[in-house]
């Protein structure tokens, strides 16, 4: 091409290649549906392994493959509460002993509130 033919074009922004004479890879279209009722199709190569779950393109929820196997449940650890972790470190008898000691300190007035006085001033 001469310089004159390229003048005024956005070089790099536009491709001058065509799809003529190119054989695309064979494809299959798979349909997914999410809990919100959205249905959409995703193209895959014929050779590709089809995932049983896909993110919904409308709402972002997990969509499930229609006419396919259910996705495998991921194994998760049960959530550990504060009580569970406490019971790993101490027995119930030890905890009752600690509680009795702390209650005795509180009842005897052994905690010095002057060390941590509350601010009783009114905010202006």
PDB file of N, CA and C in Angstrom, residues 28-34 39-41 50-53 63-71:
ATOM      1  N   UNK A  28     -19.229 -26.672  20.360  1.00  0.00           N
ATOM      2  CA  UNK A  28     -20.528 -27.098  20.873  1.00  0.00           C
ATOM      3  C   UNK A  28     -21.030 -26.019  21.817  1.00  0.00           C
ATOM      4  N   UNK A  29     -22.326 -25.838  21.861  1.00  0.00           N
ATOM      5  CA  UNK A  29     -22.928 -24.840  22.732  1.00  0.00           C
ATOM      6  C   UNK A  29     -23.595 -25.568  23.893  1.00  0.00           C
ATOM      7  N   UNK A  30     -23.283 -25.120  25.106  1.00  0.00           N
ATOM      8  CA  UNK A  30     -23.798 -25.747  26.319  1.00  0.00           C
ATOM      9  C   UNK A  30     -24.656 -24.724  27.052  1.00  0.00           C
ATOM     10  N   UNK A  31     -25.780 -25.188  27.612  1.00  0.00           N
ATOM     11  CA  UNK A  31     -26.701 -24.273  28.280  1.00  0.00           C
ATOM     12  C   UNK A  31     -26.614 -24.443  29.799  1.00  0.00           C
ATOM     13  N   UNK A  32     -26.583 -23.301  30.493  1.00  0.00           N
ATOM     14  CA  UNK A  32     -26.532 -23.270  31.955  1.00  0.00           C
ATOM     15  C   UNK A  32     -27.748 -22.505  32.471  1.00  0.00           C
ATOM     16  N   UNK A  33     -28.133 -22.796  33.718  1.00  0.00           N
ATOM     17  CA  UNK A  33     -29.236 -22.083  34.371  1.00  0.00           C
ATOM     18  C   UNK A  33     -28.863 -21.845  35.828  1.00  0.00           C
ATOM     19  N   UNK A  34     -29.186 -20.641  36.325  1.00  0.00           N
ATOM     20  CA  UNK A  34     -28.898 -20.315  37.725  1.00  0.00           C
ATOM     21  C   UNK A  34     -30.180 -20.375  38.542  1.00  0.00           C
ATOM     22  N   UNK A  39     -31.081 -18.176  32.064  1.00  0.00           N
ATOM     23  CA  UNK A  39     -30.540 -19.244  31.213  1.00  0.00           C
ATOM     24  C   UNK A  39     -29.645 -18.595  30.175  1.00  0.00           C
ATOM     25  N   UNK A  40     -28.505 -19.208  29.930  1.00  0.00           N
ATOM     26  CA  UNK A  40     -27.571 -18.659  28.949  1.00  0.00           C
ATOM     27  C   UNK A  40     -26.747 -19.794  28.358  1.00  0.00           C
ATOM     28  N   UNK A  41     -26.147 -19.534  27.217  1.00  0.00           N
ATOM     29  CA  UNK A  41     -25.342 -20.525  26.513  1.00  0.00           C
ATOM     30  C   UNK A  41     -23.886 -20.096  26.496  1.00  0.00           C
ATOM     31  N   UNK A  50     -16.368 -30.195  29.746  1.00  0.00           N
ATOM     32  CA  UNK A  50     -17.416 -29.239  30.091  1.00  0.00           C
ATOM     33  C   UNK A  50     -17.561 -29.169  31.613  1.00  0.00           C
ATOM     34  N   UNK A  51     -17.397 -27.972  32.221  1.00  0.00           N
ATOM     35  CA  UNK A  51     -17.575 -27.857  33.675  1.00  0.00           C
ATOM     36  C   UNK A  51     -19.052 -27.956  34.039  1.00  0.00           C
ATOM     37  N   UNK A  52     -19.341 -28.530  35.200  1.00  0.00           N
ATOM     38  CA  UNK A  52     -20.732 -28.705  35.619  1.00  0.00           C
ATOM     39  C   UNK A  52     -21.315 -27.427  36.217  1.00  0.00           C
ATOM     40  N   UNK A  53     -20.474 -26.463  36.539  1.00  0.00           N
ATOM     41  CA  UNK A  53     -20.954 -25.185  37.083  1.00  0.00           C
ATOM     42  C   UNK A  53     -20.233 -24.047  36.374  1.00  0.00           C
ATOM     43  N   UNK A  63     -24.249 -21.018  38.230  1.00  0.00           N
ATOM     44  CA  UNK A  63     -25.224 -21.648  37.344  1.00  0.00           C
ATOM     45  C   UNK A  63     -24.823 -23.102  37.138  1.00  0.00           C
ATOM     46  N   UNK A  64     -25.826 -23.961  36.955  1.00  0.00           N
ATOM     47  CA  UNK A  64     -25.597 -25.394  36.819  1.00  0.00           C
ATOM     48  C   UNK A  64     -25.873 -25.813  35.380  1.00  0.00           C
ATOM     49  N   UNK A  65     -25.100 -26.759  34.908  1.00  0.00           N
ATOM     50  CA  UNK A  65     -25.244 -27.296  33.563  1.00  0.00           C
ATOM     51  C   UNK A  65     -26.605 -27.971  33.424  1.00  0.00           C
ATOM     52  N   UNK A  66     -27.356 -27.585  32.403  1.00  0.00           N
ATOM     53  CA  UNK A  66     -28.647 -28.228  32.156  1.00  0.00           C
ATOM     54  C   UNK A  66     -28.399 -29.599  31.542  1.00  0.00           C
ATOM     55  N   UNK A  67     -29.182 -30.561  31.935  1.00  0.00           N
ATOM     56  CA  UNK A  67     -29.057 -31.941  31.455  1.00  0.00           C
ATOM     57  C   UNK A  67     -27.675 -32.507  31.713  1.00  0.00           C
ATOM     58  N   UNK A  68     -27.095 -32.137  32.833  1.00  0.00           N
ATOM     59  CA  UNK A  68     -25.766 -32.632  33.182  1.00  0.00           C
ATOM     60  C   UNK A  68     -25.732 -33.150  34.602  1.00  0.00           C
ATOM     61  N   UNK A  69     -24.576 -33.639  34.996  1.00  0.00           N
ATOM     62  CA  UNK A  69     -24.388 -34.134  36.352  1.00  0.00           C
ATOM     63  C   UNK A  69     -24.326 -32.969  37.325  1.00  0.00           C
ATOM     64  N   UNK A  70     -24.747 -33.209  38.558  1.00  0.00           N
ATOM     65  CA  UNK A  70     -24.649 -32.200  39.609  1.00  0.00           C
ATOM     66  C   UNK A  70     -23.183 -31.966  39.949  1.00  0.00           C
ATOM     67  N   UNK A  71     -22.798 -30.719  40.250  1.00  0.00           N
ATOM     68  CA  UNK A  71     -21.408 -30.467  40.634  1.00  0.00           C
ATOM     69  C   UNK A  71     -21.082 -31.145  41.956  1.00  0.00           C
TER      70      UNK A  71
END
